[in-house]
CSV table of C-alpha atoms in Angstrom, one decimal:
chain,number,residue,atom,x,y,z
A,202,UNK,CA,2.9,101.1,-98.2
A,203,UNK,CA,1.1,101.8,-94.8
A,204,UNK,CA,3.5,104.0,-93.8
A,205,UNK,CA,2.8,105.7,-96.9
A,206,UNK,CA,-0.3,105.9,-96.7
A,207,UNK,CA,-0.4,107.0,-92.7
A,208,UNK,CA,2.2,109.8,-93.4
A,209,UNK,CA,-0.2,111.1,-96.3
A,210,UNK,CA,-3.2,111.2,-94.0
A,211,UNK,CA,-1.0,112.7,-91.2
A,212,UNK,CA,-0.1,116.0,-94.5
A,213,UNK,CA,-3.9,115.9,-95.1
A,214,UNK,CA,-4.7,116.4,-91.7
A,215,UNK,CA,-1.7,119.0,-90.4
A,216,UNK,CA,-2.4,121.0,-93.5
A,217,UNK,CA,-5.7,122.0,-92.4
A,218,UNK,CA,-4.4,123.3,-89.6
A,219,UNK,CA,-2.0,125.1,-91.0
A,220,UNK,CA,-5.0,127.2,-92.8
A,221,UNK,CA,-6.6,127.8,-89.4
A,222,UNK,CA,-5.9,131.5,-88.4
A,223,UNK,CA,-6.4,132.7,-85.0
A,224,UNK,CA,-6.6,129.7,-83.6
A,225,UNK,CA,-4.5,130.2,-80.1
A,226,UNK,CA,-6.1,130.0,-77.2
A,227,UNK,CA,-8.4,133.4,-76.7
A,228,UNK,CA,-9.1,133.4,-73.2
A,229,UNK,CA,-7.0,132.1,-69.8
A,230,UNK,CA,-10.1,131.0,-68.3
A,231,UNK,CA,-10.6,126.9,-69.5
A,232,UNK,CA,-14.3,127.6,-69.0
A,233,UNK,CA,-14.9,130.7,-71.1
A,234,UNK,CA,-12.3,128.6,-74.1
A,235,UNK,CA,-14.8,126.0,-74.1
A,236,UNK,CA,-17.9,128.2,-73.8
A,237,UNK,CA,-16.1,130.3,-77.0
A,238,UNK,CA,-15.2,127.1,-78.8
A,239,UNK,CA,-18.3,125.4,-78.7
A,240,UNK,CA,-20.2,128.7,-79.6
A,241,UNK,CA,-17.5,129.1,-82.8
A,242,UNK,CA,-18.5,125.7,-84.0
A,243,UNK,CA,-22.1,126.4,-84.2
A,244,UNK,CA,-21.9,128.8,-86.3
A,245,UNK,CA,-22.1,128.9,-89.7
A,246,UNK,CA,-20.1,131.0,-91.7
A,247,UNK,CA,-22.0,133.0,-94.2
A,248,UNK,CA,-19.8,133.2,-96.8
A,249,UNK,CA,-18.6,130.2,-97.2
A,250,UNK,CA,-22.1,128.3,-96.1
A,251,UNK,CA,-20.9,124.4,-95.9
A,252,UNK,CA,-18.4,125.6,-92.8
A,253,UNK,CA,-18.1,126.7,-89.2
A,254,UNK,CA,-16.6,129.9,-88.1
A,255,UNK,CA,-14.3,128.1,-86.4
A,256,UNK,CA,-12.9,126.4,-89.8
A,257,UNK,CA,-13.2,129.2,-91.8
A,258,UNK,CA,-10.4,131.5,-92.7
A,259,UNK,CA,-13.0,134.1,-94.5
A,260,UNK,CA,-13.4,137.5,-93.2
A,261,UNK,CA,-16.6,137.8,-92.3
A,262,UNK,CA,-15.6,134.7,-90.1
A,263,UNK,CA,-12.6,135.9,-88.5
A,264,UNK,CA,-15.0,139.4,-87.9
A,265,UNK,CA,-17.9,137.1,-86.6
A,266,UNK,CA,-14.9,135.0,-84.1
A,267,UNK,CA,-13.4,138.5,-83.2
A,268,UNK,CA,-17.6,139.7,-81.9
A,269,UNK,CA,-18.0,136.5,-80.4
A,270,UNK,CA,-14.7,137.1,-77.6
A,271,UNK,CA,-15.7,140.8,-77.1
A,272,UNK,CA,-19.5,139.4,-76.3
A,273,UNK,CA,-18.4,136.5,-74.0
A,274,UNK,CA,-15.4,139.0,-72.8
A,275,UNK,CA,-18.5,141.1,-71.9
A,276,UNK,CA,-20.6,138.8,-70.1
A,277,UNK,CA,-22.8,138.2,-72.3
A,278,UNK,CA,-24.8,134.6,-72.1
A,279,UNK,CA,-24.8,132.1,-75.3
A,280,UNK,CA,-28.4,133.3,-75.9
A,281,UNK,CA,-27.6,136.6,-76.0
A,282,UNK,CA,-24.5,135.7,-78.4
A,283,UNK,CA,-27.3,134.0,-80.9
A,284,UNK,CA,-29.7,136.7,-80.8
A,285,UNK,CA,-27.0,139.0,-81.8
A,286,UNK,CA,-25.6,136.8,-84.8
A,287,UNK,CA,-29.7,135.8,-85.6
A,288,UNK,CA,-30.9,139.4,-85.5
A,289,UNK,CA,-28.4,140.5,-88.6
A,290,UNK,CA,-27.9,137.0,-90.2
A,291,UNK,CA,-31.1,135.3,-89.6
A,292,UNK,CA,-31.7,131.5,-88.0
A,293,UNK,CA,-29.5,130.2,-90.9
A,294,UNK,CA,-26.5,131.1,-89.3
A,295,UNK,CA,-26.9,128.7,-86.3
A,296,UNK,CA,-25.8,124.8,-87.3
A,297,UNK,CA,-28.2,123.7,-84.4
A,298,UNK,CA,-31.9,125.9,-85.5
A,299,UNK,CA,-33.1,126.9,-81.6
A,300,UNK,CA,-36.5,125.8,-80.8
A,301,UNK,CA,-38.7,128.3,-81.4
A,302,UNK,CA,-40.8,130.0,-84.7
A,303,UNK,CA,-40.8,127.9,-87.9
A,304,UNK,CA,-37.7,125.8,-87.0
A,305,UNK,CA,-40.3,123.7,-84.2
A,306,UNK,CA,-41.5,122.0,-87.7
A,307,UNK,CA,-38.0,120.8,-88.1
A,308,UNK,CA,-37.6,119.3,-84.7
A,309,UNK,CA,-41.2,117.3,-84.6
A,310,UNK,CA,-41.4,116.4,-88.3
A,311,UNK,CA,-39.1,112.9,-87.8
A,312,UNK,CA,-41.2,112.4,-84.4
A,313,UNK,CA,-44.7,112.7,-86.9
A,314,UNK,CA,-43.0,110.5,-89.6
A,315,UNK,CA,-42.2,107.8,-86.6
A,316,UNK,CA,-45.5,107.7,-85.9
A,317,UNK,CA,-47.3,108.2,-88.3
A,318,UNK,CA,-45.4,105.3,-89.7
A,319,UNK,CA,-45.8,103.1,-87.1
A,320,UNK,CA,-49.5,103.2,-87.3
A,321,UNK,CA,-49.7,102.6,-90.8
A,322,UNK,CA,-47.5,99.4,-90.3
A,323,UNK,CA,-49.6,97.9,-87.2
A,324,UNK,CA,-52.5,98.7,-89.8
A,325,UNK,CA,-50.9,97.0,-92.3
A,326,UNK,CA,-49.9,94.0,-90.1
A,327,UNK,CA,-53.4,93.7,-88.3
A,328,UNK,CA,-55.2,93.4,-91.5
A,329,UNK,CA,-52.9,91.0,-92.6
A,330,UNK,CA,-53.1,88.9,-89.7
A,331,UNK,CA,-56.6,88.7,-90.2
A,332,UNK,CA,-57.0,87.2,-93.7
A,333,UNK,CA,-57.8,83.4,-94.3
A,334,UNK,CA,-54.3,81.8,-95.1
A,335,UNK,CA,-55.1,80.8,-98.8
A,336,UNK,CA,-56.5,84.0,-99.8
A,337,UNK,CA,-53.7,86.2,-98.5
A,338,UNK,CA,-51.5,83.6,-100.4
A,339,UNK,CA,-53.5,84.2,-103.7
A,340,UNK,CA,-53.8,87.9,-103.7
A,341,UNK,CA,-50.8,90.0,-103.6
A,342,UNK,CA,-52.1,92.3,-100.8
A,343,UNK,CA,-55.4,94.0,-99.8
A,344,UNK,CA,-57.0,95.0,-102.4
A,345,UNK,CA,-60.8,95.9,-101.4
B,1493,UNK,CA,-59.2,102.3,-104.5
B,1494,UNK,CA,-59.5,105.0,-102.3
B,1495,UNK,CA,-57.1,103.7,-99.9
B,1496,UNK,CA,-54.1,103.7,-102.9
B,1497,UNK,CA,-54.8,107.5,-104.0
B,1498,UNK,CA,-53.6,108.6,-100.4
B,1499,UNK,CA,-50.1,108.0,-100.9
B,1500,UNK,CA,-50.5,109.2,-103.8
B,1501,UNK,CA,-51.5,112.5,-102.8
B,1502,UNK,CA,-48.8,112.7,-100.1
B,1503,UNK,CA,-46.4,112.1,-102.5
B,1504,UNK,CA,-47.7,115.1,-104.7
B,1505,UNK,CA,-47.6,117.3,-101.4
B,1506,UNK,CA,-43.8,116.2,-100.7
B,1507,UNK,CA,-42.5,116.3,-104.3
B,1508,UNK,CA,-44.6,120.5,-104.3
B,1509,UNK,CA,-42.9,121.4,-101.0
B,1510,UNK,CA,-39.4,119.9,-102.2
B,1511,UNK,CA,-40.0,121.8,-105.5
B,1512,UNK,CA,-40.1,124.7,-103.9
B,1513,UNK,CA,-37.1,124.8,-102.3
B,1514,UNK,CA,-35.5,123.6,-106.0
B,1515,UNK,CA,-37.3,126.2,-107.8
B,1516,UNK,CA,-35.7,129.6,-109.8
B,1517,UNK,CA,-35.3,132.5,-108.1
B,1518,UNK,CA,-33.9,130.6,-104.8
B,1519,UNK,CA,-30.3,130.9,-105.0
B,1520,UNK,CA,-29.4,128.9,-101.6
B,1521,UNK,CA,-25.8,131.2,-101.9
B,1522,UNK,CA,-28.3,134.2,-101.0
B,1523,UNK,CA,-29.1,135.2,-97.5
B,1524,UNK,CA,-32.3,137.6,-97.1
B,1525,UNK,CA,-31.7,140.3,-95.5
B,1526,UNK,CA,-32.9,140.0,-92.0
B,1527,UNK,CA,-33.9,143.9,-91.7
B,1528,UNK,CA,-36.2,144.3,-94.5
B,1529,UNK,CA,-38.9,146.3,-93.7
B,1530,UNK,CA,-37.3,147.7,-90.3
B,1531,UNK,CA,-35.4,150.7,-89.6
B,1532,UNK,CA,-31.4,150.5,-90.8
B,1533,UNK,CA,-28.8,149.5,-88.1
B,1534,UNK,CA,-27.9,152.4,-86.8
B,1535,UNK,CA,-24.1,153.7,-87.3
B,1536,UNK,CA,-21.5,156.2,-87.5
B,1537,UNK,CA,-18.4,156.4,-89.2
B,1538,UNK,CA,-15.3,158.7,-89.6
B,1539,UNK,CA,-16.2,159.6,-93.8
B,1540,UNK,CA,-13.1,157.7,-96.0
B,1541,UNK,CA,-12.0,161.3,-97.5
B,1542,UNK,CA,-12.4,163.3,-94.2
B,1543,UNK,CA,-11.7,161.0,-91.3
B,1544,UNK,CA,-12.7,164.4,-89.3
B,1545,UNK,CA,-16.5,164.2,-90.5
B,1546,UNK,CA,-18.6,161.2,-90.0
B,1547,UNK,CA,-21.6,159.4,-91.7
B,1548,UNK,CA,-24.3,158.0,-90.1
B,1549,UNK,CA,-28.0,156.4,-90.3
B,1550,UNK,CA,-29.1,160.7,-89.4
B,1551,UNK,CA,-27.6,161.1,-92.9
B,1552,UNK,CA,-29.6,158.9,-94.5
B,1553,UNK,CA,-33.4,159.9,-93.3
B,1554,UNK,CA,-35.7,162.4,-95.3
B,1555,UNK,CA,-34.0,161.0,-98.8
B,1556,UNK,CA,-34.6,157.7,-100.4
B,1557,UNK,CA,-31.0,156.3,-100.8
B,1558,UNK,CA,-28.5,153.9,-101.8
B,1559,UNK,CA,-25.8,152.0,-99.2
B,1560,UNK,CA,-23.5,150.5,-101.0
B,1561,UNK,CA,-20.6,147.8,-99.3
B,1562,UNK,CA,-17.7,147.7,-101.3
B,1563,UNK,CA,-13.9,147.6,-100.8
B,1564,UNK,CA,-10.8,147.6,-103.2
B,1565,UNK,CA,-10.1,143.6,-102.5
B,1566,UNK,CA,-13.5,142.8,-103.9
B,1567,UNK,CA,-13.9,141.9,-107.6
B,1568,UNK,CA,-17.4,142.5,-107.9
B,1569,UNK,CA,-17.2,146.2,-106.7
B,1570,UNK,CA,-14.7,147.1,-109.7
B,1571,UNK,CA,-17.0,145.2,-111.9
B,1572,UNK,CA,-20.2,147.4,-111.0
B,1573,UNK,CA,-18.0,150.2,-110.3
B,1574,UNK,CA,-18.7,151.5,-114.1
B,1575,UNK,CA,-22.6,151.2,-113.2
B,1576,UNK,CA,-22.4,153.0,-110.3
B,1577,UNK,CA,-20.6,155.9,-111.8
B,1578,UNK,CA,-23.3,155.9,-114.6
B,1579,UNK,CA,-25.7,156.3,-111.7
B,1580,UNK,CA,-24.1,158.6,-109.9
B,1581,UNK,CA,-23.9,161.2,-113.0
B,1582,UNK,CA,-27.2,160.2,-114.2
B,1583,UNK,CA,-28.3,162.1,-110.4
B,1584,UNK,CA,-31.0,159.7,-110.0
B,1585,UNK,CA,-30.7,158.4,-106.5
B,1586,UNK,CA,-28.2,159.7,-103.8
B,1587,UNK,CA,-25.3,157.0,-103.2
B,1588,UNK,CA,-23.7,156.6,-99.8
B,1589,UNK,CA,-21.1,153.8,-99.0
B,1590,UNK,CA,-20.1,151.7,-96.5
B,1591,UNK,CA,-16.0,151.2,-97.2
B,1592,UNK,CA,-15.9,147.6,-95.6
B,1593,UNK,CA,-12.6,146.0,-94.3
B,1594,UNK,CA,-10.2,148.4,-96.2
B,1595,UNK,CA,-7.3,149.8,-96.4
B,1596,UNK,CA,-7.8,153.6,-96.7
B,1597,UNK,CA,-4.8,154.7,-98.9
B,1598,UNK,CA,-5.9,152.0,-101.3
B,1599,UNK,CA,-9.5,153.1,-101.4
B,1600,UNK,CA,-8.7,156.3,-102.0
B,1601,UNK,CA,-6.8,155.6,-105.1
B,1602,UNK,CA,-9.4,153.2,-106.1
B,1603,UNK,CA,-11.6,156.5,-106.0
B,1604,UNK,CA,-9.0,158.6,-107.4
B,1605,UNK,CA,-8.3,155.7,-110.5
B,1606,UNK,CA,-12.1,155.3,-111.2
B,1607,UNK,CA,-14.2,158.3,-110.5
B,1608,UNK,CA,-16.2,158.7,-106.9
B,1609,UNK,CA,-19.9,157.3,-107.7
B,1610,UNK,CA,-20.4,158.0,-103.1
B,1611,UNK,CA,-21.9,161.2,-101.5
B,1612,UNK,CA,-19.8,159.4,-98.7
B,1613,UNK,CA,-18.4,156.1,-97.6
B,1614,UNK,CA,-17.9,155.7,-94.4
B,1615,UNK,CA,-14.4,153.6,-93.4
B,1616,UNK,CA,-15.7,150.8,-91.4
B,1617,UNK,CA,-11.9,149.3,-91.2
B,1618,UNK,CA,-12.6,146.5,-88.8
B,1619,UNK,CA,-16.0,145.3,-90.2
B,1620,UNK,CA,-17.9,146.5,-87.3
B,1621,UNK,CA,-20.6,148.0,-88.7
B,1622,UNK,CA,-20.9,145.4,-92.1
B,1623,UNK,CA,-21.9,142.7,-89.2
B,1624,UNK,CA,-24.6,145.0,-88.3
B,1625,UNK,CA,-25.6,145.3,-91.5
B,1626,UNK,CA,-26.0,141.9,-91.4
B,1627,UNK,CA,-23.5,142.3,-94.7
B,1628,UNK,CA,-22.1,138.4,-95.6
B,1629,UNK,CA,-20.2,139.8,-98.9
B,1630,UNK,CA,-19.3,142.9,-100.8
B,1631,UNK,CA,-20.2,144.3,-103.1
B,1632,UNK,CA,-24.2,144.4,-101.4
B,1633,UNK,CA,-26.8,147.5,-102.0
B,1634,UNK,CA,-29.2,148.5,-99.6
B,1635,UNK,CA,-32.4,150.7,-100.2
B,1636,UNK,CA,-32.8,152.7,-98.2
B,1637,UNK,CA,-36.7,155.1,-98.2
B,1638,UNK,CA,-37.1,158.4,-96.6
B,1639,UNK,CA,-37.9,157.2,-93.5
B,1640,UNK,CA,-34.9,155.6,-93.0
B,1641,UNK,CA,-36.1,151.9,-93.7
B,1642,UNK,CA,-34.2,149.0,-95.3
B,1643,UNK,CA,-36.9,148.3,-98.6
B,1644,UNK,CA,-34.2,146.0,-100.2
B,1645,UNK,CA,-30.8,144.6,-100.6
B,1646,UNK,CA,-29.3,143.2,-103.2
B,1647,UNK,CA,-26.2,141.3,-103.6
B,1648,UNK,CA,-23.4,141.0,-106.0
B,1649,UNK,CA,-22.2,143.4,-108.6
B,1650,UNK,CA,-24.8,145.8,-109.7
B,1651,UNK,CA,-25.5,146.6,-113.4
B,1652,UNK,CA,-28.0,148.1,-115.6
B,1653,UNK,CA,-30.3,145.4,-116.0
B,1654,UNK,CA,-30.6,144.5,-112.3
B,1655,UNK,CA,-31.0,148.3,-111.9
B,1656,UNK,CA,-34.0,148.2,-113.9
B,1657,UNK,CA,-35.3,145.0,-112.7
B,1658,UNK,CA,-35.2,145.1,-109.0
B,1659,UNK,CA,-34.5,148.8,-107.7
B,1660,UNK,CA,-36.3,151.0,-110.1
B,1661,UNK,CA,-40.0,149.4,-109.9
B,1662,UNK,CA,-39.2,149.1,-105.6
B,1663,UNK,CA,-38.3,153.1,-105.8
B,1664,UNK,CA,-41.5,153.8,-107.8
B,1665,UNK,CA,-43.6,152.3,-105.1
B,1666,UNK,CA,-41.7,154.6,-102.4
B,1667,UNK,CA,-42.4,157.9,-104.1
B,1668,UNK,CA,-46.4,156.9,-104.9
């Protein structure tokens, strides 16, 4: 039975690999692989909008991979590389929205909610704190 | 009392935001066009029937136009390929093309089969100039004013009703 069950995950897993095209190594250099993987994973295929362009076997993502290696074959920095793929696709197509414009909101908002809801509980637990025992037995809350 | 309506109200303001976002008209599948109101990526490209002669962004200024991506493996292009014949005869609007990730001998039969709605395509065989487009699907329709600027794009197959809808109130407003 486990074996069963291990060689049907090992299927699930080869056969998405079997789907991935272009997927040999592009460059000799190890540093400029990594550089060109990492940047391929951070990018959202536009197409097919719930995957990377490194999953993807659409066109527009193989097209998107193939302008990636001719940019970093260029010289080009990762910034550069996003403001190319932003300029004609918009923020969207970065995974990881860069920290600038409207996208700050989405960076900050959990830090506002954190605090904003820590105040409200030492509030809550202050005023609490101060109320007589037997009337903060009797009342279910503050109520004033 | 007062103290009970505020969550209240932030509640309203989160459910309104969140609406928004739920609402018609916002089809999370469809990417605004990032070069709206700006100047259309510039290009040039060997013309699909004449590889000799080439189309590009000069071609398009001093007319308001149509760019339309399509391609023979793309369902949606056959589909509003009837419309765009229709358009093309009715001589209402100029139609150029963008021919995106083809093959050429099986767009020119496509053209041959169904009539040839395009002034010109351009053959963009390695899908080049559909990333500068900022193009995420075929088929896609750009409008293009005289002065060469992007006014709107619509995506998916194009018919009489969207025609109506979308292109011919945004062409009035170019030629007042």
């Amino acid at each position: 039975m486990i074996c069963r069950i291990i060689s049907s995950l090992a299927l699930t897993f080869f056969a998405a690999s079997v789907f991935a095209i272009d997927s040999e190594q592009a460059f000799n250099n190890p540093d400029l692989q990594a550089r060109y993987e990492n940047l391929i994973a951070e990018v959202r295929c536009v197409t097919c909008q719930n995957q990377n362009i490194k999953d993807s076997n659409a066109f527009i993502a193989a097209d998107l991979r193939r302008e990636i290696r001719r940019m970093i074959r260029e010289g080009l920095n990762n910034n550069e590389i996003k403001d190319f793929l932003v300029t004609r696709y918009g923020d969207f197509v970065l995974y990881r929205p860069r920290y600038e414009g409207k996208a700050i909101i989405l960076w900050i908002a959990p830090f506002l909610f954190f605090v904003f809801g820590g105040i409200a509980v030492v509030r809550v637990i202050r005023y609490r704190a101060n109320l007589p025992i037997d009337e903060a037995l009797d009342k279910d809350g503050p109520n004033q | 009392m007062n103290r009970y309506l505020i969550p209240l109200f932030v509640m309203i303001a989160m459910i309104s935001f969140l609406l928004l976002g739920l609402g018609d008209g916002r089809d999370p599948s469809k990417l605004p066009s990032q070069y709206i109101g700006k100047p259309a990526p510039d290009f040039n490209l060997p013309m699909l029937t004449d590889l000799s002669r080439t189309l590009s962004t000069s071609t398009l200024k001093g007319q308001v136009s149509l760019v339309n991506i399509w391609a023979t493996w793309c369902v949606g292009c056959r589909v509003e390929h009837g419309f765009l014949m229709e358009l093309a005869n009715s001589e209402t609007i100029p139609i150029y093309a963008i021919n995106w990730r083809d093959n050429r001998s099986d767009a020119l039969n496509f053209l041959g089969q169904l009539g040839n709605p395009y002034i010109a395509s351009g053959f963009d065989r390695d899908g080049r100039v559909g990333i500068d487009w900022g193009v995420y699907g075929a088929p896609e329709t750009f409008l293009i004013n005289n002065k060469g600027i992007v006014v709107y794009r619509f995506t998916g197959p194009l018919n009489r009703i969207f025609w109506e809808q979308e292109f011919v109130p945004r062409i009035a407003e170019i030629e007042n």
